[in-house]
Short mmCIF file of C-alpha atoms and ligand atoms in Angstrom, two decimals:
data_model
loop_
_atom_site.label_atom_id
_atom_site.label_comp_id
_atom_site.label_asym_id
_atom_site.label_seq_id
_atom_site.Cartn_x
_atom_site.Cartn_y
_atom_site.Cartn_z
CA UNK A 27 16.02 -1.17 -12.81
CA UNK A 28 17.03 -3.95 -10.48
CA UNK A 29 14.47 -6.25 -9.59
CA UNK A 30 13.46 -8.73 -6.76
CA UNK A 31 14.55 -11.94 -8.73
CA UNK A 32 18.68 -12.25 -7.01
CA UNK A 33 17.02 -13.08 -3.77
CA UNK A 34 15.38 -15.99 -5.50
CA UNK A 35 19.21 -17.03 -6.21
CA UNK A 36 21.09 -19.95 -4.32
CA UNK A 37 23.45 -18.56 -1.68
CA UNK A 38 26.95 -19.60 -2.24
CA UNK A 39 28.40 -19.05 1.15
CA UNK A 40 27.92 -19.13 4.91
CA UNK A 41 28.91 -16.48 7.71
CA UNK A 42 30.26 -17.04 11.18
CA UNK A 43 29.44 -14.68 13.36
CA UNK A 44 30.22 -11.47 10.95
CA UNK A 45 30.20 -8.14 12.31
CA UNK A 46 27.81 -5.68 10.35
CA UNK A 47 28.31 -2.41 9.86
CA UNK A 48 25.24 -0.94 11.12
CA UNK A 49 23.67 2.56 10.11
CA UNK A 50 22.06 4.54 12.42
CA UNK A 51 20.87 3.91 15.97
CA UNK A 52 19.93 0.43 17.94
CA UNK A 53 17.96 0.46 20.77
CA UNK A 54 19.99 -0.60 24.06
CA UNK A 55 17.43 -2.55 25.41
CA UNK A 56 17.87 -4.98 22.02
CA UNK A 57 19.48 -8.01 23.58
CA UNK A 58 18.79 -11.27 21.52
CA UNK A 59 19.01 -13.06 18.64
CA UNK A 60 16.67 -12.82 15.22
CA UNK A 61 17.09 -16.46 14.00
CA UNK A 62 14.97 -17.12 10.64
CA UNK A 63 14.86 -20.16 8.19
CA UNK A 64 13.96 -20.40 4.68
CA UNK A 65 15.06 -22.04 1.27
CA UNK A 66 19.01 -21.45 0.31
CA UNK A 67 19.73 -23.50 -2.62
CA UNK A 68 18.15 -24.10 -5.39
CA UNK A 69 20.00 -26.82 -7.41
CA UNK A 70 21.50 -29.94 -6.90
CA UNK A 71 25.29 -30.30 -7.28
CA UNK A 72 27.85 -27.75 -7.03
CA UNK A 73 30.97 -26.85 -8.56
CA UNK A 74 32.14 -29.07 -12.19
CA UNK A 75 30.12 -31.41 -12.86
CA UNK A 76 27.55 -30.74 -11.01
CA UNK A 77 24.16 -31.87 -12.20
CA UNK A 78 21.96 -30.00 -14.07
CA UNK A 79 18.96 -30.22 -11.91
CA UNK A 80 16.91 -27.76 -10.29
CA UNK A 81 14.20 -27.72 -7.77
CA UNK A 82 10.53 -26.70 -9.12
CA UNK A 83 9.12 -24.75 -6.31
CA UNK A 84 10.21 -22.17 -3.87
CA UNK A 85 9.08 -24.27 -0.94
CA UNK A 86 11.76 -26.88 -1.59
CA UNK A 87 14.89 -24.70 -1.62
CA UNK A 88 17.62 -26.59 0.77
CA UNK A 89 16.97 -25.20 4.05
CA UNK A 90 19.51 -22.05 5.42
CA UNK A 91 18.94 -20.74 8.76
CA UNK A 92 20.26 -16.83 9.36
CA UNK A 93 20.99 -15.73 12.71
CA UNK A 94 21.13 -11.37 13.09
CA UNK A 95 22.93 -11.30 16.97
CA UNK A 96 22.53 -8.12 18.75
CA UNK A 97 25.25 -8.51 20.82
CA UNK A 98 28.03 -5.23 22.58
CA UNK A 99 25.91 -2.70 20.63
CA UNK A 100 26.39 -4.12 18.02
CA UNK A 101 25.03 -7.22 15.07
CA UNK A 102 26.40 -10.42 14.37
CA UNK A 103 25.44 -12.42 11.00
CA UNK A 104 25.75 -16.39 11.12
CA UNK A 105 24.43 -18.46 8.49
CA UNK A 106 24.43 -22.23 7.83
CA UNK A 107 22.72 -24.60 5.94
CA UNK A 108 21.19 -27.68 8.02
CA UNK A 109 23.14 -30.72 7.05
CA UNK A 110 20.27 -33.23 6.37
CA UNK A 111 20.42 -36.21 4.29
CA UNK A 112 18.27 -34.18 1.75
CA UNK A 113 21.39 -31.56 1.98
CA UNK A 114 23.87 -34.14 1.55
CA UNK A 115 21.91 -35.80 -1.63
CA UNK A 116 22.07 -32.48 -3.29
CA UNK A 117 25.33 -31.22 -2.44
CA UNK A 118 27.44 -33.78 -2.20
CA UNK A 119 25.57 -36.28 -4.45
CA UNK A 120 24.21 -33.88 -7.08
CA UNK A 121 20.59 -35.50 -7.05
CA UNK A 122 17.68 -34.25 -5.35
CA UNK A 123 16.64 -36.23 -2.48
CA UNK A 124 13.60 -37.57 -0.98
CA UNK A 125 10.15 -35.87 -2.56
CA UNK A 126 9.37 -32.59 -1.50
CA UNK A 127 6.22 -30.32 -2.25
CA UNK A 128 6.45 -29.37 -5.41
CA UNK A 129 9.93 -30.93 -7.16
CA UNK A 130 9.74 -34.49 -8.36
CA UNK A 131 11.94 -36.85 -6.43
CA UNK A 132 14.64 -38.76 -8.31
CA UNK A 133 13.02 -42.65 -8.80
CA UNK A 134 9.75 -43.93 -8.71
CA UNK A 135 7.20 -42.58 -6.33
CA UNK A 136 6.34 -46.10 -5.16
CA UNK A 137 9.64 -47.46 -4.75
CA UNK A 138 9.63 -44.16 -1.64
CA UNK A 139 7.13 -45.53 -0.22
CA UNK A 140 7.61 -46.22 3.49
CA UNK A 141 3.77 -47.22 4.81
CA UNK A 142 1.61 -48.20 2.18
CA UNK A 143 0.32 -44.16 2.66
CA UNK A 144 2.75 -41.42 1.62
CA UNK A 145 6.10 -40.70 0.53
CA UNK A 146 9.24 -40.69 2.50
CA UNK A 147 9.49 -37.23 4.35
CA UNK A 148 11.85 -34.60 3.69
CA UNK A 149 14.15 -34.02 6.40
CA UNK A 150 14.84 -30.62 4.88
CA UNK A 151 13.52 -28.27 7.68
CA UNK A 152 12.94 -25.19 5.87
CA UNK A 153 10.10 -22.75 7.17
CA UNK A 154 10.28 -22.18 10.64
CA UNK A 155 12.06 -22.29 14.08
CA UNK A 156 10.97 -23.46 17.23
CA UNK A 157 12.32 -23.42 21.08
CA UNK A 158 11.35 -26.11 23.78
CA UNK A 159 13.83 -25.64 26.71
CA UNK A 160 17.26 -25.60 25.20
CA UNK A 161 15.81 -27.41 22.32
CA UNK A 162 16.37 -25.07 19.08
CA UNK A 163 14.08 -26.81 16.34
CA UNK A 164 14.15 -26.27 12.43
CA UNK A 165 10.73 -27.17 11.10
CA UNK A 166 8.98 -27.55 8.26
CA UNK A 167 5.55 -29.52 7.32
CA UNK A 168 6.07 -32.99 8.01
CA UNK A 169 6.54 -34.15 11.79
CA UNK A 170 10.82 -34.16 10.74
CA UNK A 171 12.23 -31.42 13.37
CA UNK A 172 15.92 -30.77 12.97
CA UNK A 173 17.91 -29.76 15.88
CA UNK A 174 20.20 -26.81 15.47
CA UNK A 175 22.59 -25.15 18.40
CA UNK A 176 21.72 -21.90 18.80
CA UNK A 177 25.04 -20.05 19.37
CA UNK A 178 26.68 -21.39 16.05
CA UNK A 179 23.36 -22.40 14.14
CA UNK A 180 25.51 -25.80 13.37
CA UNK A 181 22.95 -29.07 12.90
CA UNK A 182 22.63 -31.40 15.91
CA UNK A 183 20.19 -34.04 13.92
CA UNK A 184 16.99 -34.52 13.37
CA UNK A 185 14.91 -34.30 16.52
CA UNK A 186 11.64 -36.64 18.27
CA UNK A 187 9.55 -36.09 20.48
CA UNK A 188 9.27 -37.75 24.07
CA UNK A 189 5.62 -39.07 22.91
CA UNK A 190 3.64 -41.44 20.49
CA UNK A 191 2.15 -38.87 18.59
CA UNK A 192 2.22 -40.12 14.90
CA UNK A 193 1.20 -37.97 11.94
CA UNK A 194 2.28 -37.74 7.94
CA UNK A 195 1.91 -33.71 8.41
CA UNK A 196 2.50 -30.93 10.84
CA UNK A 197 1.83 -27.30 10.86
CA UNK A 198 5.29 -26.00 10.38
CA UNK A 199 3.98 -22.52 12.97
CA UNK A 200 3.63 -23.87 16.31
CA UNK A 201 1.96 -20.99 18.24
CA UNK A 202 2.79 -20.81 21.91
CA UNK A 203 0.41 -19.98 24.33
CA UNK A 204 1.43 -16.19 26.21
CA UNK A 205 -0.24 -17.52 29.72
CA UNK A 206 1.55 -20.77 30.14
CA UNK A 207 3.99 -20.91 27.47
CA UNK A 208 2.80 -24.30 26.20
CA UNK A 209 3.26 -24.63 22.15
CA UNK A 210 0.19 -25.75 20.64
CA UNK A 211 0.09 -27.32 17.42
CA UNK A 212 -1.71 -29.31 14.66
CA UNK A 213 -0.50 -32.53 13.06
CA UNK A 214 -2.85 -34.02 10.34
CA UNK A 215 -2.74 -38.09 10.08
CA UNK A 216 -4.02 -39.72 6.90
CA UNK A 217 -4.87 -43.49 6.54
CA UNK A 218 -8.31 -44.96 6.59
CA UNK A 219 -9.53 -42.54 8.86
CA UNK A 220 -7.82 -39.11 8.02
CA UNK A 221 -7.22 -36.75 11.35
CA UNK A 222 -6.60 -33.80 12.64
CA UNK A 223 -4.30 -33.84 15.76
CA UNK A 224 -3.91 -31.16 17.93
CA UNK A 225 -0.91 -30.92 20.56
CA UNK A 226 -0.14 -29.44 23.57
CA UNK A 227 3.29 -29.18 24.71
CA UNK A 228 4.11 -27.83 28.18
CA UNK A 229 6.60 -24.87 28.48
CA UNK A 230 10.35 -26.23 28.12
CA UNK A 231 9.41 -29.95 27.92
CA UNK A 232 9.29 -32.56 24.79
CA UNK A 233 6.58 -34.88 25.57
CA UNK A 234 3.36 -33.35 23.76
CA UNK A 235 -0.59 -34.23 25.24
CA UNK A 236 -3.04 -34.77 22.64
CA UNK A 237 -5.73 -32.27 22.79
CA UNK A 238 -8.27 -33.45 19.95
CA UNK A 239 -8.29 -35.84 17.46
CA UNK A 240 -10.75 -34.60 14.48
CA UNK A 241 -11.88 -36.93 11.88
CA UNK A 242 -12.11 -35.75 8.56
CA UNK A 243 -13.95 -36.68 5.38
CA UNK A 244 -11.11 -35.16 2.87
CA UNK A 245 -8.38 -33.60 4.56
CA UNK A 246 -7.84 -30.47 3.23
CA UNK A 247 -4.27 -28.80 3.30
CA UNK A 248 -4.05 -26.49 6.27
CA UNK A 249 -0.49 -23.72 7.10
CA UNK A 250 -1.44 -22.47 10.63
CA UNK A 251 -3.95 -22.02 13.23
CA UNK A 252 -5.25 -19.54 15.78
CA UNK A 253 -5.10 -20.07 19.76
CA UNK A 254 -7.72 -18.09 21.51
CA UNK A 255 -7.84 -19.09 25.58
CA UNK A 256 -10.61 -21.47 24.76
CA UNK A 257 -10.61 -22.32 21.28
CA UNK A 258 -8.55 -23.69 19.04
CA UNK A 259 -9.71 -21.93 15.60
CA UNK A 260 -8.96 -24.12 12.01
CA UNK A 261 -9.96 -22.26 9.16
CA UNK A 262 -10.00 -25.21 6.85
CA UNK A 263 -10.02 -24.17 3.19
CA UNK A 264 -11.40 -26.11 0.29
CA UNK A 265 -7.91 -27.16 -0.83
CA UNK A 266 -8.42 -30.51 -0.73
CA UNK A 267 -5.33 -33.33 -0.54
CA UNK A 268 -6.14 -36.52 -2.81
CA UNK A 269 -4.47 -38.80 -0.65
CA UNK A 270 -5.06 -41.52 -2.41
CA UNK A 271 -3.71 -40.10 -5.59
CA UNK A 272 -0.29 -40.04 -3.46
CA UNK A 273 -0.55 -43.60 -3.57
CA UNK A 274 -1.32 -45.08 -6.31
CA UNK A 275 0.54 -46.26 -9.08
CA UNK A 276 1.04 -43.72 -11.36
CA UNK A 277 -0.73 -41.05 -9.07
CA UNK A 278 0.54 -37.78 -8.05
CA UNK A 279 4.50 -37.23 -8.28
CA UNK A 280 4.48 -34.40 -5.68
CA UNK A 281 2.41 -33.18 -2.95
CA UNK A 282 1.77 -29.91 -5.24
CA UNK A 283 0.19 -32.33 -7.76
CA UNK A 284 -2.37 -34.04 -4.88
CA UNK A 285 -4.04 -30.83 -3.71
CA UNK A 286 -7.19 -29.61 -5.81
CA UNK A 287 -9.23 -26.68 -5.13
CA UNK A 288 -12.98 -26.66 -5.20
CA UNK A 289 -14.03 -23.57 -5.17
CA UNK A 290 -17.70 -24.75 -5.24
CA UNK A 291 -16.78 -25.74 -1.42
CA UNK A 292 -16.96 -23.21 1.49
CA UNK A 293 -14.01 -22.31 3.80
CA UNK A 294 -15.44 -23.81 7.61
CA UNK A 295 -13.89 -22.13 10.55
CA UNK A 296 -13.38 -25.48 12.93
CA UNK A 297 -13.55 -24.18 16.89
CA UNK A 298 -12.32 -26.46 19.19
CA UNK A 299 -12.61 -25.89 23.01
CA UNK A 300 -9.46 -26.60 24.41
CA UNK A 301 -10.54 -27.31 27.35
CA UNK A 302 -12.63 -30.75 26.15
CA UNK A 303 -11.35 -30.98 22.73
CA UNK A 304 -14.71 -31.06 21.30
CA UNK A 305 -15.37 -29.09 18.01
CA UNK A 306 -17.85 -26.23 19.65
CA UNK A 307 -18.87 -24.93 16.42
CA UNK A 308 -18.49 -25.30 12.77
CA UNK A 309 -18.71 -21.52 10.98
CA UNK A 310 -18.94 -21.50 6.86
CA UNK A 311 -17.77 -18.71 4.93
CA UNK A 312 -17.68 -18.22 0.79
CA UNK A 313 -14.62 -20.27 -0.62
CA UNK A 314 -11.20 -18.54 0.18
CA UNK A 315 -7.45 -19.47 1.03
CA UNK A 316 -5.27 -18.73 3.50
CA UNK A 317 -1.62 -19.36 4.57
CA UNK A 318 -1.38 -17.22 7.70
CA UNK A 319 -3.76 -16.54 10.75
CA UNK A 320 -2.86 -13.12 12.44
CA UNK A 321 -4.65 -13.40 15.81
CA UNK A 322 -7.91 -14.34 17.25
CA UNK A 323 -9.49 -13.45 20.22
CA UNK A 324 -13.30 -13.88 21.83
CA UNK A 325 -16.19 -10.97 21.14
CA UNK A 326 -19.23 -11.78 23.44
CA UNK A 327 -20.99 -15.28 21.66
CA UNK A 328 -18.55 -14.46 18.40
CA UNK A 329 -14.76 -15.50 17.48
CA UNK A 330 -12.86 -12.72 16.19
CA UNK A 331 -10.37 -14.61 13.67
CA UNK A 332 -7.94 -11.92 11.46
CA UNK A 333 -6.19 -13.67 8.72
CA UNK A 334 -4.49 -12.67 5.02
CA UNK A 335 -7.30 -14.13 2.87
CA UNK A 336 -6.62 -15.45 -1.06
CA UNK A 337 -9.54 -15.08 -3.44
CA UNK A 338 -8.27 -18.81 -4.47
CA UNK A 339 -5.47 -21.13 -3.82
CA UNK A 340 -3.94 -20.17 -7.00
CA UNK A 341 -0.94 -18.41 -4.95
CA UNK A 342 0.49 -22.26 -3.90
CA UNK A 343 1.52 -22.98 -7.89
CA UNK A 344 2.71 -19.28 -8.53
CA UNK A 345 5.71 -19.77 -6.22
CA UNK A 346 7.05 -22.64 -8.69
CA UNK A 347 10.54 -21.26 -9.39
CA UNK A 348 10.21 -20.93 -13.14
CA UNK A 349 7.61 -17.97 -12.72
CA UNK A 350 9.44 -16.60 -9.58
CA UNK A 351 12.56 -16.33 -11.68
CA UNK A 352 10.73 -15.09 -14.65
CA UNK A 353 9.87 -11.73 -13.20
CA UNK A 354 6.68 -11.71 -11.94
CA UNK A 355 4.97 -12.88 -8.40
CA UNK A 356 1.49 -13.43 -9.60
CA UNK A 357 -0.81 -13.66 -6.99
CA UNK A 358 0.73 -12.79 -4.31
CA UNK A 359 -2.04 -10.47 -3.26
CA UNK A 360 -3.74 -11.39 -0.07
CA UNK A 361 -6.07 -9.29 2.08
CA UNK A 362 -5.86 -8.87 5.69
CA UNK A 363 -9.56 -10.00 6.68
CA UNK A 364 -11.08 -9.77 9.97
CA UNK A 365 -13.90 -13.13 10.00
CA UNK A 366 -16.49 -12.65 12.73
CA UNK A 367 -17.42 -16.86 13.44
CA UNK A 368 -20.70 -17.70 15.36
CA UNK A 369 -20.33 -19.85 18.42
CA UNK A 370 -23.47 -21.02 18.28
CA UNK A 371 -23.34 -21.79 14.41
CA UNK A 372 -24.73 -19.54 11.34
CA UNK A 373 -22.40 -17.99 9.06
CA UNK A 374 -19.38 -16.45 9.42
CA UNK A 375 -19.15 -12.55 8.07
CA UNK A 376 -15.67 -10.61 7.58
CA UNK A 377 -14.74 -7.41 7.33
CA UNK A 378 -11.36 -5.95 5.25
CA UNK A 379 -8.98 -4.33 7.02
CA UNK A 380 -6.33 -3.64 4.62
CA UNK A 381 -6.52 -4.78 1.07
CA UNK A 382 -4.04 -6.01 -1.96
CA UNK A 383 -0.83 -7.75 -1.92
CA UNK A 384 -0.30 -8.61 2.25
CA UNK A 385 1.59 -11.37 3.16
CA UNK A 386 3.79 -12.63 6.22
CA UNK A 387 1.70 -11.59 8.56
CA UNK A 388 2.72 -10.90 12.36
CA UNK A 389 1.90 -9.28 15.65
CA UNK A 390 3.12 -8.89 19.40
CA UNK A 391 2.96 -12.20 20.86
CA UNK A 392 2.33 -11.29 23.82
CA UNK A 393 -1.22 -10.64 22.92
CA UNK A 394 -1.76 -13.70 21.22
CA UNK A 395 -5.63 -15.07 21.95
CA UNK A 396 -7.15 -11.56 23.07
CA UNK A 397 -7.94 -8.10 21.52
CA UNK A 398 -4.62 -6.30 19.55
CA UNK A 399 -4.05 -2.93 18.12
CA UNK A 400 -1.47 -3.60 15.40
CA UNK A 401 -0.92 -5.83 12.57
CA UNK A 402 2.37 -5.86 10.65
CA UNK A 403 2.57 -7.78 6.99
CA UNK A 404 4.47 -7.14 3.90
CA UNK A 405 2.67 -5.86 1.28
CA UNK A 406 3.28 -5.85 -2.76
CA UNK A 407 3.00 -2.32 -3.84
CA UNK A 408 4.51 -2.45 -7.37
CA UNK A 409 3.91 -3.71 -10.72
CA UNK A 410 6.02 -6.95 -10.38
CA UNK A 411 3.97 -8.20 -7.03
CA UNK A 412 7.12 -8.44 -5.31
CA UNK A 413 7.06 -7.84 -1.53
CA UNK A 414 8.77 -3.63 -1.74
CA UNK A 415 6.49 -2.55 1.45
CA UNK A 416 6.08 -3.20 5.35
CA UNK A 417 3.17 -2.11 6.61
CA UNK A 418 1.30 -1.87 10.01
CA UNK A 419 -2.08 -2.18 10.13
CA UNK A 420 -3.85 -0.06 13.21
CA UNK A 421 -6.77 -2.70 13.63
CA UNK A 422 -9.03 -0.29 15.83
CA UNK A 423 -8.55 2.88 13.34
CA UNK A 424 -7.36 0.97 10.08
CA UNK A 425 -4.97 3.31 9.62
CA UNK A 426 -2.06 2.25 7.53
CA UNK A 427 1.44 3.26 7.72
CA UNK A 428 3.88 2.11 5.09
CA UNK A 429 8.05 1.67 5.33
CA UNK A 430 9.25 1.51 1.44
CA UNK A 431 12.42 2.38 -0.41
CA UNK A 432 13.35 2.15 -3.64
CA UNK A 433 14.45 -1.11 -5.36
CA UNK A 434 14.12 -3.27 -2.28
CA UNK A 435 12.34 -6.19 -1.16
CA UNK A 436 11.12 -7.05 2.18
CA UNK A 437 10.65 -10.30 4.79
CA UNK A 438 8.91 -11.29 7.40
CA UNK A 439 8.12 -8.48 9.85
CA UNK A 440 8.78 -9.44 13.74
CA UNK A 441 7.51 -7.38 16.39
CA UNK A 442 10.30 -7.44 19.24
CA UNK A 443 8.51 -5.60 22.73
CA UNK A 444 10.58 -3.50 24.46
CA UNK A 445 10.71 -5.49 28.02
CA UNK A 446 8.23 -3.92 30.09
CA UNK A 447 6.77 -1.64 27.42
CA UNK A 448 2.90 -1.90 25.77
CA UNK A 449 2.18 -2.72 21.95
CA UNK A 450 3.65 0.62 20.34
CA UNK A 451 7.22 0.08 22.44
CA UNK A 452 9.30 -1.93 20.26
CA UNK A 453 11.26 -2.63 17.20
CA UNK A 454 10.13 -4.39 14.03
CA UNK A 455 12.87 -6.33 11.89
CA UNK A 456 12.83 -7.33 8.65
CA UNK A 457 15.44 -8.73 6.38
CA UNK A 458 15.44 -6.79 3.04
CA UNK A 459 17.05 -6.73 0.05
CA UNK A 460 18.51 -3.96 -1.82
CA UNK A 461 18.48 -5.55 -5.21
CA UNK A 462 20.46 -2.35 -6.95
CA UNK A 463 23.35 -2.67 -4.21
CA UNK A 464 22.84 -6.49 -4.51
CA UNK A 465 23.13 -6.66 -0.49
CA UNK A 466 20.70 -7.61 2.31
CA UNK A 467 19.78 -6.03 5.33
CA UNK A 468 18.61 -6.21 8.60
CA UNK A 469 16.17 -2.97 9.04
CA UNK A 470 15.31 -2.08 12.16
CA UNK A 471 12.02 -0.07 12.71
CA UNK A 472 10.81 2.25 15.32
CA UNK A 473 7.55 0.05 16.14
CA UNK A 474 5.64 3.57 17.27
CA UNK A 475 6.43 5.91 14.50
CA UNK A 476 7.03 3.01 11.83
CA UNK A 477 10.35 5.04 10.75
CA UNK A 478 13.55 3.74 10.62
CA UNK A 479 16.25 3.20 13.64
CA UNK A 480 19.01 1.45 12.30
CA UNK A 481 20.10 -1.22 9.45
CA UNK A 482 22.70 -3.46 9.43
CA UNK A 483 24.22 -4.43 6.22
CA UNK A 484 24.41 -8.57 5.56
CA UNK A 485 27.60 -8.47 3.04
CA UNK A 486 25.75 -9.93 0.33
CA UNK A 487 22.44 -11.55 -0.48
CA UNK A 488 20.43 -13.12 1.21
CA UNK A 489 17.84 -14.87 -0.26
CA UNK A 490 13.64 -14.28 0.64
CA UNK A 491 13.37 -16.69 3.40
CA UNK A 492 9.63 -17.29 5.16
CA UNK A 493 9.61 -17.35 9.06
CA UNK A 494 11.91 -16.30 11.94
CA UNK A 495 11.77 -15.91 15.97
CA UNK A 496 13.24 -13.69 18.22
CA UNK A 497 14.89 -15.09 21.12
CA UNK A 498 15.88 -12.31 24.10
CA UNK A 499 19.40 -12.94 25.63
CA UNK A 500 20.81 -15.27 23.03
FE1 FE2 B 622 4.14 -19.90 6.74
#
């Protein structure tokens, strides 16, 4: 029986605008673009010669953004690997370039040193996607942003912002704001005085204001972030970063190594008012993990906060490559949890509201800070732990519905609204693999009856990538 592990395989080619055969029917209101990064090679070199050298973790796979075009009725596929240094080291030099999160960098980790506090950054831009204006950004978790042109996906450089905003880290999922379109998001700053920095950047511009600045004690390792209209909500989990072991001589060789989790610690939901930047309240909960908020949104003197919760942070060192490729996703088995946090202190409490193997959470934007109806994830529903479902969650009735087919694996689920329609009046898309036709495709989903519209066939794999945006009229 075919399994999941081609799509952990590098991709040997790029598209240019290919038209896909589609199956089925595509709504005619569909009139964008689906653009989505994630990791597209997996080994330094190519072709004789090449070196034998491989990256370690999943994370650090050179960084391929996928375009799916609705465009005359039809779907366009463009791929194309940004061309960043850390691209050119691999490719054209056959060594891996500067140190990512889990691979060890070629030399020593001193001799990368650039100020006295971490590591050169990667400029390989791998998770996520980003629009200011006409600014398409790739982004990943340090502060590098890669600029990209939409219409051809072909790399324009890497990218700065019009500020003085200086941090080692950045959330790599900006989360934009559905009143004012402003992009919120959360750099972390180490040094003597380790921070949390929280941005604000107005709709369309590229100058960022500083919202907060949060000291820490130990800074722990933090993915994403919820954006209520008054709070900012951190849910910062016990995975703590030894920054000093990134340092020293003979420390940590990757950022992988540096983060230890102490289980004996509690996870604290941080709420920050964004309207004076002050932490409002500080929430404990027992010790769990999380990549990916959902939504949050304000119940009387409580925060709502719905997130896909990890028992531990065990899940980070199961997506080294090695166990990927050997078969089996451990632990990829994360619960969609709904936290009630306190305003006015005391514990935090949660509720379940769909159990076992969620991941890649998302929702309709549109109601991003206040009370939702649906939930959308992938979900692991086999023996391997692979990703074979999408689900949608209905948060008021918990009633689950399920999209699965035989031998294939499944991506990130977008929500796209039909323009002037309500939550159940859209499409969902997801890029899925068929690993027994060894092809990928785009599946479009009725977003009401959870049933299939349309798919649109890549013509050949595409490997699992993490997070994509949908951007009307492209
Ligand atoms: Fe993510």
């Amino acid at each position: 029986m075919a399994d999941y592990r081609i799509g952990f395989e590098s991709a040997e080619t790029e598209c240019d605008g290919v038209d896909l055969p589609v199956d089925g029917d595509l709504p005619a209101w569909l009139d964008g673009a689906l653009v989505r990064n994630g990791p597209g090679k997996f080994e330094a070199g190519c072709g004789e010669g090449a070196a034998d050298e491989g990256f370690a973790h999943w994370f650090d796979g050179l960084a391929l953004l996928r375009k799916f075009a609705f465009r005359d009725g039809g779907v366009e596929l463009t791929t194309r690997f940004l061309r960043t240094d850390e691209y050119r080291a691999v490719v054209e030099e056959g060594r891996l370039g500067a140190g990512q999160f889990g691979t060890r960098a070629g030399g020593s980790l001193l001799g990368r040193l650039t100020d006295a506090v971490l590591p050169e950054s990667t400029d390989n831009a791998n998770v996520n996607v980003m629009r200011t204006g006409e600014h398409f950004l790739a982004l990943t978790e340090v502060p590098t942003q890669v600029a990209f042109d939409p219409e051809t996906l072909e790399t324009r450089g890497e990218w700065a912002f019009d500020d003085d905003v200086d941090a080692h880290m950045a959330c790599a999922h900006p989360v934009v704001d559905p009143e004012s379109g402003a992009t919120f998001n959360l750099s972390v700053r180490f040094g003597r005085t380790p921070s949390y920095v929280l941005t604000r950047l107005p709709a369309g511009e590229t100058s960022r204001d500083v919202v907060a600045t949060l000291s820490l004690s130990d800074p722990v390792y933090v993915h994403s972030f919820a954006l209520t209209p008054g709070h900012v909500v951190i849910a910062a989990c016990p995975l703590v970063v030894d920054v000093l072991g990134l340092v020293r001589p003979g420390g940590h060789d990757t950022f992988l190594d540096a983060l230890d989790w102490r289980p004996g610690r509690p996870t604290t939901f941080v709420a920050v008012s964004r309207e004076t930047g002050n932490v409002v309240a500080e929430s404990s909960a027992p010790a769990f993990f999380t990549f990916h908020h959902v939504n949050a949104f304000r119940r009387a003197d409580r925060l709502v906060v719905d997130l896909v919760a990890f028992d531990d942070a065990s899940v980070v060192d199961s997506l080294a490559l090695a166990d990927l490729q050997a078969g089996s996703v451990r632990t990829l088995d994360g619960d969609l949890r709904r936290y009630s946090v306190p305003l006015d202190g005391g514990r935090a409490t949660h509720e379940t509201l769909a159990a076992g193997g969620l991941s890649l959470p998302r929702f309709d934007e549109r109601r991003r800070g206040r009370p939702y109806q649906y939930a959308y994830a992938t979900r692991a529903g086999g023996e391997d732990g692979a990703p074979n479902h999408l689900v949608r969650v209905d948060l008021e009735t918990l009633e689950t519905r399920v999209w699965e087919e035989a031998e294939t694996f499944c991506g990130e689920p977008v929500f796209v609204p039909e323009p002037g329609g309500g939550e159940r009046d859209g499409v969902v898309l997801s890029v899925v693999l068929d690993a027994a036709r060894e092809q990928s495709f785009l599946l479009v989903l009725d977003a009401d009856s959870f049933e299939e519209r349309a798919r649109a066939w890549a013509p050949d794999v595409l490997p699992f990538d993490f997070h994509g945006q949908f951007y009307m009229g492209r």
